[in-house]
Coordinates of C-alpha atoms and ligand atoms in Angstrom, one line a residue:
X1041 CA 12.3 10.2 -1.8
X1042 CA 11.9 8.1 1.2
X1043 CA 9.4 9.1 4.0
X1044 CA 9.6 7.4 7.6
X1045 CA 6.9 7.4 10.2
X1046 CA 7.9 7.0 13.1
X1047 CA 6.9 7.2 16.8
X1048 CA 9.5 9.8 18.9
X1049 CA 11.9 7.0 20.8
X1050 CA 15.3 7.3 21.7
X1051 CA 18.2 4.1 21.2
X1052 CA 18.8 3.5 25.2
X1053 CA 20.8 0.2 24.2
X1054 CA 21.7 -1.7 21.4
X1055 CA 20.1 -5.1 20.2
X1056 CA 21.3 -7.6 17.4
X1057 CA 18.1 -6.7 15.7
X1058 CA 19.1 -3.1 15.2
X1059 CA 21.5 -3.6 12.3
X1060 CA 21.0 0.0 11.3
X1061 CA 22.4 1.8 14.7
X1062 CA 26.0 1.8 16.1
X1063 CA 27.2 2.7 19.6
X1064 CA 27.6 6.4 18.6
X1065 CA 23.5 6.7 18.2
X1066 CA 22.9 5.9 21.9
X1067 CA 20.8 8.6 23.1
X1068 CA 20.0 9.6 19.6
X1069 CA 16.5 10.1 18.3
X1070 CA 15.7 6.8 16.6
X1071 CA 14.7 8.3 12.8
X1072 CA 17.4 11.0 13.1
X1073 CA 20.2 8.2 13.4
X1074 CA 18.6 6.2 11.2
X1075 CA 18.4 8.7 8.6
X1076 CA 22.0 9.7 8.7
X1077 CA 23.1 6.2 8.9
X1078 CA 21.3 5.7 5.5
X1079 CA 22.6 8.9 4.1
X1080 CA 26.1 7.8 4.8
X1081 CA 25.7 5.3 2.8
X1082 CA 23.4 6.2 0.1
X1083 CA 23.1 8.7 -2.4
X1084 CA 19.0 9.6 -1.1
X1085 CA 16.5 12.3 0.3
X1086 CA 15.1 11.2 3.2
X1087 CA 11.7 13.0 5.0
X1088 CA 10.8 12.3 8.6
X1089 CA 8.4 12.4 11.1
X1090 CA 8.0 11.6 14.5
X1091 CA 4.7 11.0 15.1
X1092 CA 2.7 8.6 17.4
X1093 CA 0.0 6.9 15.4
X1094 CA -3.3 5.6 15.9
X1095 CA -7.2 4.8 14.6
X1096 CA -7.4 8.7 15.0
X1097 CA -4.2 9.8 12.8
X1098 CA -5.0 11.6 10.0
X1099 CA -2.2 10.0 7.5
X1100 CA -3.3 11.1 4.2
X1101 CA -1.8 14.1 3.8
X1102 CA 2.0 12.4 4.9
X1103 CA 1.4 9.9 2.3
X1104 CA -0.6 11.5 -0.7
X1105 CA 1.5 11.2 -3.6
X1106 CA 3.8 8.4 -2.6
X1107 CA 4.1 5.0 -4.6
X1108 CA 4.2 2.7 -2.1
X1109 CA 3.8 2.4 1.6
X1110 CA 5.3 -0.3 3.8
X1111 CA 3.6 -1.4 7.1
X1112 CA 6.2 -1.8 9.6
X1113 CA 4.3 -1.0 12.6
X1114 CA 3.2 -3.8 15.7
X1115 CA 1.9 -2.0 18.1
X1116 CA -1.0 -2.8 19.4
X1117 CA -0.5 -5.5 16.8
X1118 CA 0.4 -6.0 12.9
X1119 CA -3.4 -6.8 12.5
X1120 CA -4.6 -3.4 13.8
X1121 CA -1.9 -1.3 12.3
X1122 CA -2.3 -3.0 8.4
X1123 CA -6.2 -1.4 9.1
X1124 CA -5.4 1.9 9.7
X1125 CA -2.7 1.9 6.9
X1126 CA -5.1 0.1 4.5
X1127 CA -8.0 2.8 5.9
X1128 CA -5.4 5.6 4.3
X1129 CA -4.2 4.0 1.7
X1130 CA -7.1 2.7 -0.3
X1131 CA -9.2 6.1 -1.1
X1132 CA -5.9 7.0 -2.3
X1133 CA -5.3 4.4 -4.4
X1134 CA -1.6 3.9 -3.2
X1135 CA 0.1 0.4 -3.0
X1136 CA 0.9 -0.6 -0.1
X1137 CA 2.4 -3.8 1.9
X1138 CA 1.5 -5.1 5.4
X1139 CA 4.2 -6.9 7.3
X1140 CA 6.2 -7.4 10.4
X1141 CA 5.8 -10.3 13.1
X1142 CA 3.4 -11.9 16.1
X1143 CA 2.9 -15.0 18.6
X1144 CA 6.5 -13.9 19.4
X1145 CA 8.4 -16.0 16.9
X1146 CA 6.4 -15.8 14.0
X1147 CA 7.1 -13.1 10.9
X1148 CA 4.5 -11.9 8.6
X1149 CA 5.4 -11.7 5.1
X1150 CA 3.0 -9.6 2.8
X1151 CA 0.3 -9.1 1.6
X1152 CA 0.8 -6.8 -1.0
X1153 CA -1.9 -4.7 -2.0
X1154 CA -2.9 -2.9 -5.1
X1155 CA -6.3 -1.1 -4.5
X1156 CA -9.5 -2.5 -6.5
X1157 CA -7.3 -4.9 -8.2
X1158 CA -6.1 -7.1 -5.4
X1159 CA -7.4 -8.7 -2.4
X1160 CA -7.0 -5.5 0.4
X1161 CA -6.4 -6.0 3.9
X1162 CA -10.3 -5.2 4.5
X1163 CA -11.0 -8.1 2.6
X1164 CA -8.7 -10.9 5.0
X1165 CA -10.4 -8.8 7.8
X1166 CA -13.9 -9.7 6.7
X1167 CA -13.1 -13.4 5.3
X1168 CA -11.2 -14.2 8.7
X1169 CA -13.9 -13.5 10.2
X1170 CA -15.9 -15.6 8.2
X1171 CA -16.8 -18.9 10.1
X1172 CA -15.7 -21.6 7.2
X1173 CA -12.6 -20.1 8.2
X1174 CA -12.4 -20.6 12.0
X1175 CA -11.3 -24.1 11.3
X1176 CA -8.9 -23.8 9.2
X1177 CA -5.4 -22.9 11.1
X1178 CA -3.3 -21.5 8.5
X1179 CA -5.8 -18.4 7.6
X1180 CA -7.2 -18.1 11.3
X1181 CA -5.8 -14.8 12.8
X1182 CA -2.4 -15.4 15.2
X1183 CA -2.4 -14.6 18.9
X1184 CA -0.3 -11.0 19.5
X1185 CA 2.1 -11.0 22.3
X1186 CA 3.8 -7.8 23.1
X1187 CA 7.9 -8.8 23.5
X1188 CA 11.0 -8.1 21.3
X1189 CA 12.0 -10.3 17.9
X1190 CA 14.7 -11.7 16.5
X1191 CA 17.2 -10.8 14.2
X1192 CA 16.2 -13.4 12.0
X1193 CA 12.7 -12.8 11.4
X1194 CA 13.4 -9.2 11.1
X1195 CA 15.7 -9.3 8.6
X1196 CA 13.9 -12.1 6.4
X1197 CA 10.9 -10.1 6.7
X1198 CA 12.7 -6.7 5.8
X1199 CA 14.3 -8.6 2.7
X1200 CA 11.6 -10.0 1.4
X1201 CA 9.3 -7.6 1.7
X1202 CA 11.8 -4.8 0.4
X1203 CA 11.9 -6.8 -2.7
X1204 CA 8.4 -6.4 -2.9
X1205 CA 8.5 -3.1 -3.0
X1206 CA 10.9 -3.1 -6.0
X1207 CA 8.0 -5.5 -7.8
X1208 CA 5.6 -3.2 -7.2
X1209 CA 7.7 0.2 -8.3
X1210 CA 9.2 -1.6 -11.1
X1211 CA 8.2 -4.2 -13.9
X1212 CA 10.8 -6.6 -12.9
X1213 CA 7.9 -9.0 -12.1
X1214 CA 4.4 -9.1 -10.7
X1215 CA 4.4 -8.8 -6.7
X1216 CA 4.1 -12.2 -5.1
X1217 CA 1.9 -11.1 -2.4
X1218 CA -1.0 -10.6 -3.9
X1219 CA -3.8 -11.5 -2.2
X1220 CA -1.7 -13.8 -0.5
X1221 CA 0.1 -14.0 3.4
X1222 CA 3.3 -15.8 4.6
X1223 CA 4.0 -16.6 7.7
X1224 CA 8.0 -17.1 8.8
X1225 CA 8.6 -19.7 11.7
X1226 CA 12.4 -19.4 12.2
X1227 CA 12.2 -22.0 14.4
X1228 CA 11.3 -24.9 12.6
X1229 CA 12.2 -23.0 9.4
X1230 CA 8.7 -23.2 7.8
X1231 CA 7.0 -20.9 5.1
X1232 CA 3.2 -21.3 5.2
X1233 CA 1.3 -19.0 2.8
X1234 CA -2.7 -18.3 2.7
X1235 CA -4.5 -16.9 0.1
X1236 CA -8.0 -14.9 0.3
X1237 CA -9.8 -13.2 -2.3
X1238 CA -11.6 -9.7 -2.7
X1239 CA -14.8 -9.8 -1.1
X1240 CA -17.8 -8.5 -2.0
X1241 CA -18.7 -7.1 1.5
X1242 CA -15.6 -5.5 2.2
X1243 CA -15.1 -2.2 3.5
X1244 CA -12.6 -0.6 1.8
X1245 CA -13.1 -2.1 -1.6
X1246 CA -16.0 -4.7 -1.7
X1247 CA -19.2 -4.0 -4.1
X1248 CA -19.8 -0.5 -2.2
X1249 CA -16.5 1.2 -2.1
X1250 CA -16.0 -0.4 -5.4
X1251 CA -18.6 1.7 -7.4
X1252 CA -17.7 4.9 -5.9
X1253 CA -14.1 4.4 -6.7
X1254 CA -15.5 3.6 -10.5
X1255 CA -18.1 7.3 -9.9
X1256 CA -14.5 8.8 -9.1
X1257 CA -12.3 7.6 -12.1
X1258 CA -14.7 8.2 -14.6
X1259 CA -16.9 11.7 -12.7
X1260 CA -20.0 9.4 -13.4
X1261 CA -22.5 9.2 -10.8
X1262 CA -25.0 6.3 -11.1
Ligands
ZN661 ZN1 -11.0 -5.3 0.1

């Protein structure tokens, strides 16, 4: 079962990017087409919902029970969006993988996160905005832009990080993205990868969070 949140938008033309549409799904609903492109092809059930999100959406009860979420989202910005996925995710202890692009060329590959075993996304929000880290370009936090992408970053991004996905669902190997971030720069044809570490003050699974998720597992209260 595959679930797909979307935001209600229509296909008005077609771009290079959109490698999933055809000329017959102009003026389609963008996750209707999509979902019976897929089903044309594939042999899967499909769930969708149109649904503008933001810090106020309530997404656990669309994702509780899932195995894995994928952060596809960039608007206002891949940084904001990874929060509010990580904010639902976490207390539900689901996998989930932040990705997508910014500073209009770059993609964003990863991370991947396992809740209380890897790094989470509230730990790179708290140690980038550490200051031993504003020096140090790789980890500091890219400048959003809002304008379109590329085909290339899209679908390098979408590749990679679908195979992620399969890592994480599957033991065919550990997920590479653990507590680790790529960037893509298509351009000069550079991967750059940081790596941060759980933290002890973050808020969605640092010393605080983590005892309460321990109280939960084992109905202890210390
Ligand atoms: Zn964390």
């Amino acid at each position: 079962m595959y679930i797909i949140i979307q935001a209600e938008m229509y296909i008005f033309k077609l771009a290079f990017i959109q490698i999933s549409y055809n000329y017959n799904d102009i003026g389609k609903n963008k996750t209707e087409a999509l979902k019976n492109n897929l089903l044309e092809n594939f042999d899967i059930s499909i769930e969708i919902f149109n649904l503008n999100i933001d810090e106020n959406t309530n997404l656990i009860p669309l994702i509780n029970g899932v195995d894995c979420v994928v952060n596809c989202t960039d608007q206002p910005n891949v940084f904001t969006t990874g929060m509010w996925i990580a904010k639902a995710c976490m207390p539900l202890q689901i996998p989930h993988i932040i990705g997508g692009g910014y500073s209009t060329h770059l993609g964003m590959i990863g991370p991947t996160i396992i809740p209380f075993k890897s790094p989470c996304w509230g730990c790179y929000e708290v140690q980038t905005s550490e200051p031993l880290y504003k020096d140090y370009t790789i980890i500091r936090k890219r400048k959003t832009s809002y304008s379109g992408s590329i085909n290339v970053i899209a679908s390098q991004v979408a590749s990679l990080q679908a195979f992620e996905v399969i890592k994480v669902l599957t033991n065919i190997s550990s997920p590479s993205m653990l507590g680790r971030k790529g960037e893509y720069d298509p351009f000069k044809l550079n991967f750059n990868f940081e790596f941060f570490r759980r933290h002890p003050l973050c808020p969605l699974c640092g010393e605080e969070k983590n005892r309460e998720n321990k109280e939960k597992l084992t109905g202890v209260a210390k």
